[in-house]
Amino acid sequence: MEEKIERLIEIMKGKGFLTKHEIEDAIRKTPREFFVPKQHKEEAYDDRPIETKNMQTISQPSVVARMTEWLDVKPKLKVLEVGAGSGWQSAIIAKLAYPETVYAIEKHADLVEFARNNLRNANVNNVQVIHGDGILGFPKKAPFDRIIITAACEKIPNSLIDQLSKGGILLAPIGKNTQKLVLFQKTKQGIVEKKIEDGYVFVPLVGNYND
Ligand code: SAH
């Protein structure tokens, strides 16, 4: 297993998607094989997305690395993830935010179970998986220092902007068939774009934007 992880880390570094030592370490300590369906264990360390359930996916490792780097999570920051899926992305964030809890919302009930089981098997104790609609955020625990949306959105849901703390960072893939990865920050002037990169493909964020 260690050998396969190291090989994957080298691939991600080679692509320029993994540059920070602490993120490399968080990924190393969060073996992806705990988060992929049994029949796909052999492919756990390939740099490719893998189907989970209900036609949903666990994201490609180098994309997870890139998003984690942009999100810039430090110890004790409060993070919300929209689209828990397998729980792998939240488990990596949980290593960086420790001892704070990461809140991860998932719409599909069977994926909620899947993520909770995976996190338990991987011994990750500071992620709370919530069954709900991520478009509404998680007002009970707001504001969040970081919000990461791991499904394609047409635009950023207003509730999530409201639940972002001042100076906080929100990261999301925006677009229909293909997406731009966009990093926003909440400033005194409102929400501003800080970084943008083309060429991503995510499953859609499903639901009503209500505004
Ligand atoms: N971050 C995940 C991959 C996410 S794939 C991982 O590391 O494995 C996107 C996920 O978003 C899917 O699991 C999908 O079911 C979920 N999703 C789609 N629309 C949603 C919504 N409105 N609220 C919460 N989750 C949603």
mmCIF file of C-alpha atoms and ligand atoms in Angstrom:
data_model
loop_
_atom_site.group_PDB
_atom_site.id
_atom_site.type_symbol
_atom_site.label_atom_id
_atom_site.label_comp_id
_atom_site.label_asym_id
_atom_site.label_seq_id
_atom_site.Cartn_x
_atom_site.Cartn_y
_atom_site.Cartn_z
ATOM 1 C CA MET A 1 0.000 0.000 0.000
ATOM 2 C CA GLU A 2 2.749 2.507 0.993
ATOM 3 C CA GLU A 3 4.510 1.995 -2.310
ATOM 4 C CA LYS A 4 1.332 2.670 -4.293
ATOM 5 C CA ILE A 5 0.598 5.827 -2.293
ATOM 6 C CA GLU A 6 4.127 7.131 -2.855
ATOM 7 C CA ARG A 7 3.777 6.473 -6.585
ATOM 8 C CA LEU A 8 0.498 8.399 -6.688
ATOM 9 C CA ILE A 9 2.074 11.278 -4.739
ATOM 10 C CA GLU A 10 4.890 11.467 -7.297
ATOM 11 C CA ILE A 11 2.336 11.560 -10.139
ATOM 12 C CA MET A 12 0.423 14.419 -8.486
ATOM 13 C CA LYS A 13 3.653 16.342 -7.851
ATOM 14 C CA GLY A 14 4.710 15.756 -11.458
ATOM 15 C CA LYS A 15 1.459 17.317 -12.657
ATOM 16 C CA GLY A 16 2.123 20.309 -10.409
ATOM 17 C CA PHE A 17 -1.088 19.676 -8.457
ATOM 18 C CA LEU A 18 0.659 18.856 -5.183
ATOM 19 C CA THR A 19 3.294 21.302 -3.963
ATOM 20 C CA LYS A 20 2.808 21.695 -0.218
ATOM 21 C CA HIS A 21 4.449 19.348 2.215
ATOM 22 C CA GLU A 22 1.652 19.379 4.812
ATOM 23 C CA ILE A 23 -0.930 18.478 2.156
ATOM 24 C CA GLU A 24 1.272 15.697 0.822
ATOM 25 C CA ASP A 25 1.403 14.349 4.361
ATOM 26 C CA ALA A 26 -2.373 14.617 4.907
ATOM 27 C CA ILE A 27 -2.944 12.651 1.669
ATOM 28 C CA ARG A 28 -0.317 10.083 2.647
ATOM 29 C CA LYS A 29 -2.112 9.498 5.965
ATOM 30 C CA THR A 30 -5.548 9.134 4.324
ATOM 31 C CA PRO A 31 -5.307 5.967 2.197
ATOM 32 C CA ARG A 32 -7.800 6.217 -0.661
ATOM 33 C CA GLU A 33 -8.491 2.476 -0.607
ATOM 34 C CA PHE A 34 -10.678 3.025 2.486
ATOM 35 C CA PHE A 35 -12.911 5.306 0.410
ATOM 36 C CA VAL A 36 -13.479 3.379 -2.825
ATOM 37 C CA PRO A 37 -16.057 0.596 -3.298
ATOM 38 C CA LYS A 38 -14.679 -2.914 -2.659
ATOM 39 C CA GLN A 39 -14.712 -3.902 -6.336
ATOM 40 C CA HIS A 40 -12.450 -0.915 -7.168
ATOM 41 C CA LYS A 41 -9.754 -1.354 -4.481
ATOM 42 C CA GLU A 42 -7.182 -2.275 -7.126
ATOM 43 C CA GLU A 43 -7.615 1.139 -8.786
ATOM 44 C CA ALA A 44 -7.536 3.142 -5.547
ATOM 45 C CA TYR A 45 -4.120 4.679 -6.312
ATOM 46 C CA ASP A 46 -4.676 5.438 -9.993
ATOM 47 C CA ASP A 47 -5.025 9.137 -10.736
ATOM 48 C CA ARG A 48 -8.595 8.741 -11.973
ATOM 49 C CA PRO A 49 -12.108 9.330 -10.615
ATOM 50 C CA ILE A 50 -13.986 6.173 -9.542
ATOM 51 C CA GLU A 51 -17.712 5.581 -9.585
ATOM 52 C CA THR A 52 -19.293 5.289 -6.133
ATOM 53 C CA LYS A 53 -23.066 4.824 -6.155
ATOM 54 C CA ASN A 54 -26.031 6.483 -7.878
ATOM 55 C CA MET A 55 -23.709 7.450 -10.764
ATOM 56 C CA GLN A 56 -21.687 9.647 -8.395
ATOM 57 C CA THR A 57 -17.905 9.665 -8.191
ATOM 58 C CA ILE A 58 -14.969 9.912 -5.829
ATOM 59 C CA SER A 59 -12.902 12.694 -7.412
ATOM 60 C CA GLN A 60 -9.587 12.236 -9.194
ATOM 61 C CA PRO A 61 -6.693 12.378 -6.672
ATOM 62 C CA SER A 62 -4.800 15.198 -8.399
ATOM 63 C CA VAL A 63 -7.988 17.305 -8.438
ATOM 64 C CA VAL A 64 -8.480 16.644 -4.726
ATOM 65 C CA ALA A 65 -4.852 17.682 -4.138
ATOM 66 C CA ARG A 66 -5.264 20.891 -6.156
ATOM 67 C CA MET A 67 -8.524 21.835 -4.391
ATOM 68 C CA THR A 68 -7.041 21.098 -0.970
ATOM 69 C CA GLU A 69 -4.055 23.331 -1.762
ATOM 70 C CA TRP A 70 -6.259 26.214 -2.895
ATOM 71 C CA LEU A 71 -8.543 25.857 0.125
ATOM 72 C CA ASP A 72 -5.595 26.581 2.456
ATOM 73 C CA VAL A 73 -6.904 24.844 5.582
ATOM 74 C CA LYS A 74 -5.048 25.399 8.839
ATOM 75 C CA PRO A 75 -5.524 23.820 12.261
ATOM 76 C CA LYS A 76 -8.761 24.873 14.003
ATOM 77 C CA LEU A 77 -10.420 26.389 10.924
ATOM 78 C CA LYS A 78 -14.057 25.389 10.516
ATOM 79 C CA VAL A 79 -14.743 23.842 7.109
ATOM 80 C CA LEU A 80 -17.959 22.906 5.319
ATOM 81 C CA GLU A 81 -17.879 20.495 2.377
ATOM 82 C CA VAL A 82 -20.870 20.262 0.045
ATOM 83 C CA GLY A 83 -20.936 16.813 -1.618
ATOM 84 C CA ALA A 84 -19.375 14.370 0.873
ATOM 85 C CA GLY A 85 -19.502 11.460 -1.615
ATOM 86 C CA SER A 86 -17.007 8.868 -0.391
ATOM 87 C CA GLY A 87 -15.707 11.114 2.411
ATOM 88 C CA TRP A 88 -12.129 11.105 1.048
ATOM 89 C CA GLN A 89 -11.866 14.858 0.453
ATOM 90 C CA SER A 90 -13.316 15.633 3.894
ATOM 91 C CA ALA A 91 -10.957 13.122 5.549
ATOM 92 C CA ILE A 92 -7.943 14.916 4.046
ATOM 93 C CA ILE A 93 -9.276 18.311 5.124
ATOM 94 C CA ALA A 94 -9.932 16.857 8.588
ATOM 95 C CA LYS A 95 -6.202 16.092 8.977
ATOM 96 C CA LEU A 96 -5.380 19.743 8.225
ATOM 97 C CA ALA A 97 -8.167 21.301 10.343
ATOM 98 C CA TYR A 98 -7.647 19.010 13.346
ATOM 99 C CA PRO A 99 -8.881 19.239 16.099
ATOM 100 C CA GLU A 100 -11.808 21.197 14.579
ATOM 101 C CA THR A 101 -14.660 19.143 13.100
ATOM 102 C CA VAL A 102 -15.251 19.185 9.327
ATOM 103 C CA TYR A 103 -18.947 19.279 8.334
ATOM 104 C CA ALA A 104 -19.745 17.419 5.108
ATOM 105 C CA ILE A 105 -23.222 17.481 3.570
ATOM 106 C CA GLU A 106 -24.441 14.770 1.207
ATOM 107 C CA LYS A 107 -27.791 14.568 -0.562
ATOM 108 C CA HIS A 108 -27.939 10.792 -1.280
ATOM 109 C CA ALA A 109 -28.755 8.709 1.811
ATOM 110 C CA ASP A 110 -26.747 5.678 0.685
ATOM 111 C CA LEU A 111 -23.669 7.841 0.105
ATOM 112 C CA VAL A 112 -24.111 9.307 3.609
ATOM 113 C CA GLU A 113 -23.848 5.748 4.950
ATOM 114 C CA PHE A 114 -20.949 4.980 2.607
ATOM 115 C CA ALA A 115 -18.985 8.075 3.720
ATOM 116 C CA ARG A 116 -19.657 7.439 7.423
ATOM 117 C CA ASN A 117 -18.472 3.812 7.139
ATOM 118 C CA ASN A 118 -15.376 4.787 5.166
ATOM 119 C CA LEU A 119 -14.442 7.471 7.686
ATOM 120 C CA ARG A 120 -14.916 5.019 10.564
ATOM 121 C CA ASN A 121 -12.764 2.373 8.841
ATOM 122 C CA ALA A 122 -10.057 4.960 8.163
ATOM 123 C CA ASN A 123 -10.175 6.061 11.827
ATOM 124 C CA VAL A 124 -11.129 9.653 11.034
ATOM 125 C CA ASN A 125 -13.043 11.059 14.009
ATOM 126 C CA ASN A 126 -13.380 14.757 13.221
ATOM 127 C CA VAL A 127 -15.768 14.663 10.252
ATOM 128 C CA GLN A 128 -19.531 14.918 10.708
ATOM 129 C CA VAL A 129 -21.484 13.746 7.662
ATOM 130 C CA ILE A 130 -24.887 15.390 7.395
ATOM 131 C CA HIS A 131 -27.721 14.081 5.222
ATOM 132 C CA GLY A 132 -29.214 17.125 3.531
ATOM 133 C CA ASP A 133 -29.224 19.641 0.721
ATOM 134 C CA GLY A 134 -25.891 21.408 0.541
ATOM 135 C CA ILE A 135 -27.432 24.297 -1.376
ATOM 136 C CA LEU A 136 -28.902 25.361 1.969
ATOM 137 C CA GLY A 137 -25.560 24.969 3.755
ATOM 138 C CA PHE A 138 -25.509 24.077 7.432
ATOM 139 C CA PRO A 139 -26.760 27.174 9.309
ATOM 140 C CA LYS A 140 -26.524 25.421 12.678
ATOM 141 C CA LYS A 141 -22.695 25.543 12.590
ATOM 142 C CA ALA A 142 -22.155 28.703 10.502
ATOM 143 C CA PRO A 143 -20.102 30.774 9.926
ATOM 144 C CA PHE A 144 -17.432 28.677 8.202
ATOM 145 C CA ASP A 145 -13.846 29.777 7.536
ATOM 146 C CA ARG A 146 -13.737 27.596 4.442
ATOM 147 C CA ILE A 147 -16.457 26.186 2.165
ATOM 148 C CA ILE A 148 -15.657 23.677 -0.570
ATOM 149 C CA ILE A 149 -18.248 22.540 -3.093
ATOM 150 C CA THR A 150 -17.248 19.302 -4.825
ATOM 151 C CA ALA A 151 -20.085 19.223 -7.366
ATOM 152 C CA ALA A 152 -20.568 21.449 -10.421
ATOM 153 C CA CYS A 153 -22.717 24.522 -9.735
ATOM 154 C CA GLU A 154 -24.258 27.017 -12.110
ATOM 155 C CA LYS A 155 -23.587 29.711 -9.524
ATOM 156 C CA ILE A 156 -22.743 29.922 -5.851
ATOM 157 C CA PRO A 157 -25.869 29.400 -3.711
ATOM 158 C CA ASN A 158 -26.611 32.537 -1.663
ATOM 159 C CA SER A 159 -26.974 30.604 1.590
ATOM 160 C CA LEU A 160 -23.378 29.479 1.294
ATOM 161 C CA ILE A 161 -22.133 33.040 0.773
ATOM 162 C CA ASP A 162 -24.126 34.068 3.865
ATOM 163 C CA GLN A 163 -22.554 31.236 5.883
ATOM 164 C CA LEU A 164 -18.975 32.168 4.962
ATOM 165 C CA SER A 165 -17.039 34.089 7.628
ATOM 166 C CA LYS A 166 -15.366 37.471 6.911
ATOM 167 C CA GLY A 167 -12.092 36.812 5.128
ATOM 168 C CA GLY A 168 -13.276 33.245 4.496
ATOM 169 C CA ILE A 169 -12.556 31.273 1.337
ATOM 170 C CA LEU A 170 -15.078 29.448 -0.840
ATOM 171 C CA LEU A 171 -13.965 27.069 -3.590
ATOM 172 C CA ALA A 172 -16.250 25.652 -6.258
ATOM 173 C CA PRO A 173 -16.329 24.248 -9.794
ATOM 174 C CA ILE A 174 -18.627 26.508 -11.810
ATOM 175 C CA GLY A 175 -20.237 25.669 -15.137
ATOM 176 C CA LYS A 176 -22.416 23.116 -16.913
ATOM 177 C CA ASN A 177 -20.628 20.510 -19.072
ATOM 178 C CA THR A 178 -17.139 21.502 -18.025
ATOM 179 C CA GLN A 179 -16.269 23.742 -15.138
ATOM 180 C CA LYS A 180 -13.865 26.408 -14.041
ATOM 181 C CA LEU A 181 -12.458 25.978 -10.583
ATOM 182 C CA VAL A 182 -13.036 29.319 -8.871
ATOM 183 C CA LEU A 183 -11.673 30.512 -5.531
ATOM 184 C CA PHE A 184 -13.644 33.292 -3.842
ATOM 185 C CA GLN A 185 -12.902 35.318 -0.757
ATOM 186 C CA LYS A 186 -15.382 37.264 1.352
ATOM 187 C CA THR A 187 -14.002 40.774 1.745
ATOM 188 C CA LYS A 188 -15.404 44.106 2.946
ATOM 189 C CA GLN A 189 -16.393 44.744 -0.681
ATOM 190 C CA GLY A 190 -18.320 41.469 -0.815
ATOM 191 C CA ILE A 191 -17.427 38.202 -2.479
ATOM 192 C CA VAL A 192 -14.472 38.490 -4.907
ATOM 193 C CA GLU A 193 -12.791 36.028 -7.288
ATOM 194 C CA LYS A 194 -9.183 35.361 -6.389
ATOM 195 C CA LYS A 195 -8.167 32.470 -8.645
ATOM 196 C CA ILE A 196 -9.689 30.717 -11.598
ATOM 197 C CA GLU A 197 -8.662 27.692 -13.674
ATOM 198 C CA ASP A 198 -10.377 25.980 -16.609
ATOM 199 C CA GLY A 199 -10.853 22.368 -17.530
ATOM 200 C CA TYR A 200 -12.608 20.500 -14.714
ATOM 201 C CA VAL A 201 -15.464 17.983 -14.892
ATOM 202 C CA PHE A 202 -17.632 17.265 -11.843
ATOM 203 C CA VAL A 203 -21.025 15.642 -11.338
ATOM 204 C CA PRO A 204 -23.725 18.320 -10.926
ATOM 205 C CA LEU A 205 -24.898 19.904 -7.692
ATOM 206 C CA VAL A 206 -28.529 18.851 -7.727
ATOM 207 C CA GLY A 207 -31.415 20.953 -6.444
ATOM 208 C CA ASN A 208 -33.136 24.312 -6.457
ATOM 209 C CA TYR A 209 -31.075 27.404 -6.032
ATOM 210 C CA ASN A 210 -34.210 29.215 -4.775
ATOM 211 C CA ASP A 211 -33.063 32.687 -5.755
HETATM 212 N N1 SAH B 1 -15.964 14.986 -2.416
HETATM 213 C C1 SAH B 1 -16.369 13.656 -2.818
HETATM 214 C C2 SAH B 1 -16.809 13.567 -4.253
HETATM 215 C C3 SAH B 1 -18.021 14.368 -4.499
HETATM 216 S S1 SAH B 1 -18.950 13.979 -5.947
HETATM 217 C C4 SAH B 1 -15.288 12.632 -2.525
HETATM 218 O O1 SAH B 1 -14.198 13.007 -2.025
HETATM 219 O O2 SAH B 1 -15.533 11.455 -2.719
HETATM 220 C C5 SAH B 1 -20.275 15.110 -5.652
HETATM 221 C C6 SAH B 1 -21.228 14.697 -4.580
HETATM 222 O O3 SAH B 1 -22.179 15.746 -4.405
HETATM 223 C C7 SAH B 1 -22.040 13.455 -4.904
HETATM 224 O O4 SAH B 1 -21.826 12.495 -3.912
HETATM 225 C C8 SAH B 1 -23.492 13.964 -4.924
HETATM 226 O O5 SAH B 1 -24.402 12.999 -4.421
HETATM 227 C C9 SAH B 1 -23.415 15.183 -4.039
HETATM 228 N N2 SAH B 1 -24.455 16.187 -4.247
HETATM 229 C C10 SAH B 1 -25.043 16.600 -5.400
HETATM 230 N N3 SAH B 1 -25.935 17.580 -5.161
HETATM 231 C C11 SAH B 1 -25.922 17.802 -3.804
HETATM 232 C C12 SAH B 1 -26.613 18.700 -2.950
HETATM 233 N N4 SAH B 1 -27.525 19.565 -3.398
HETATM 234 N N5 SAH B 1 -26.343 18.641 -1.615
HETATM 235 C C13 SAH B 1 -25.434 17.763 -1.125
HETATM 236 N N6 SAH B 1 -24.738 16.899 -1.896
HETATM 237 C C14 SAH B 1 -24.975 16.914 -3.226
#
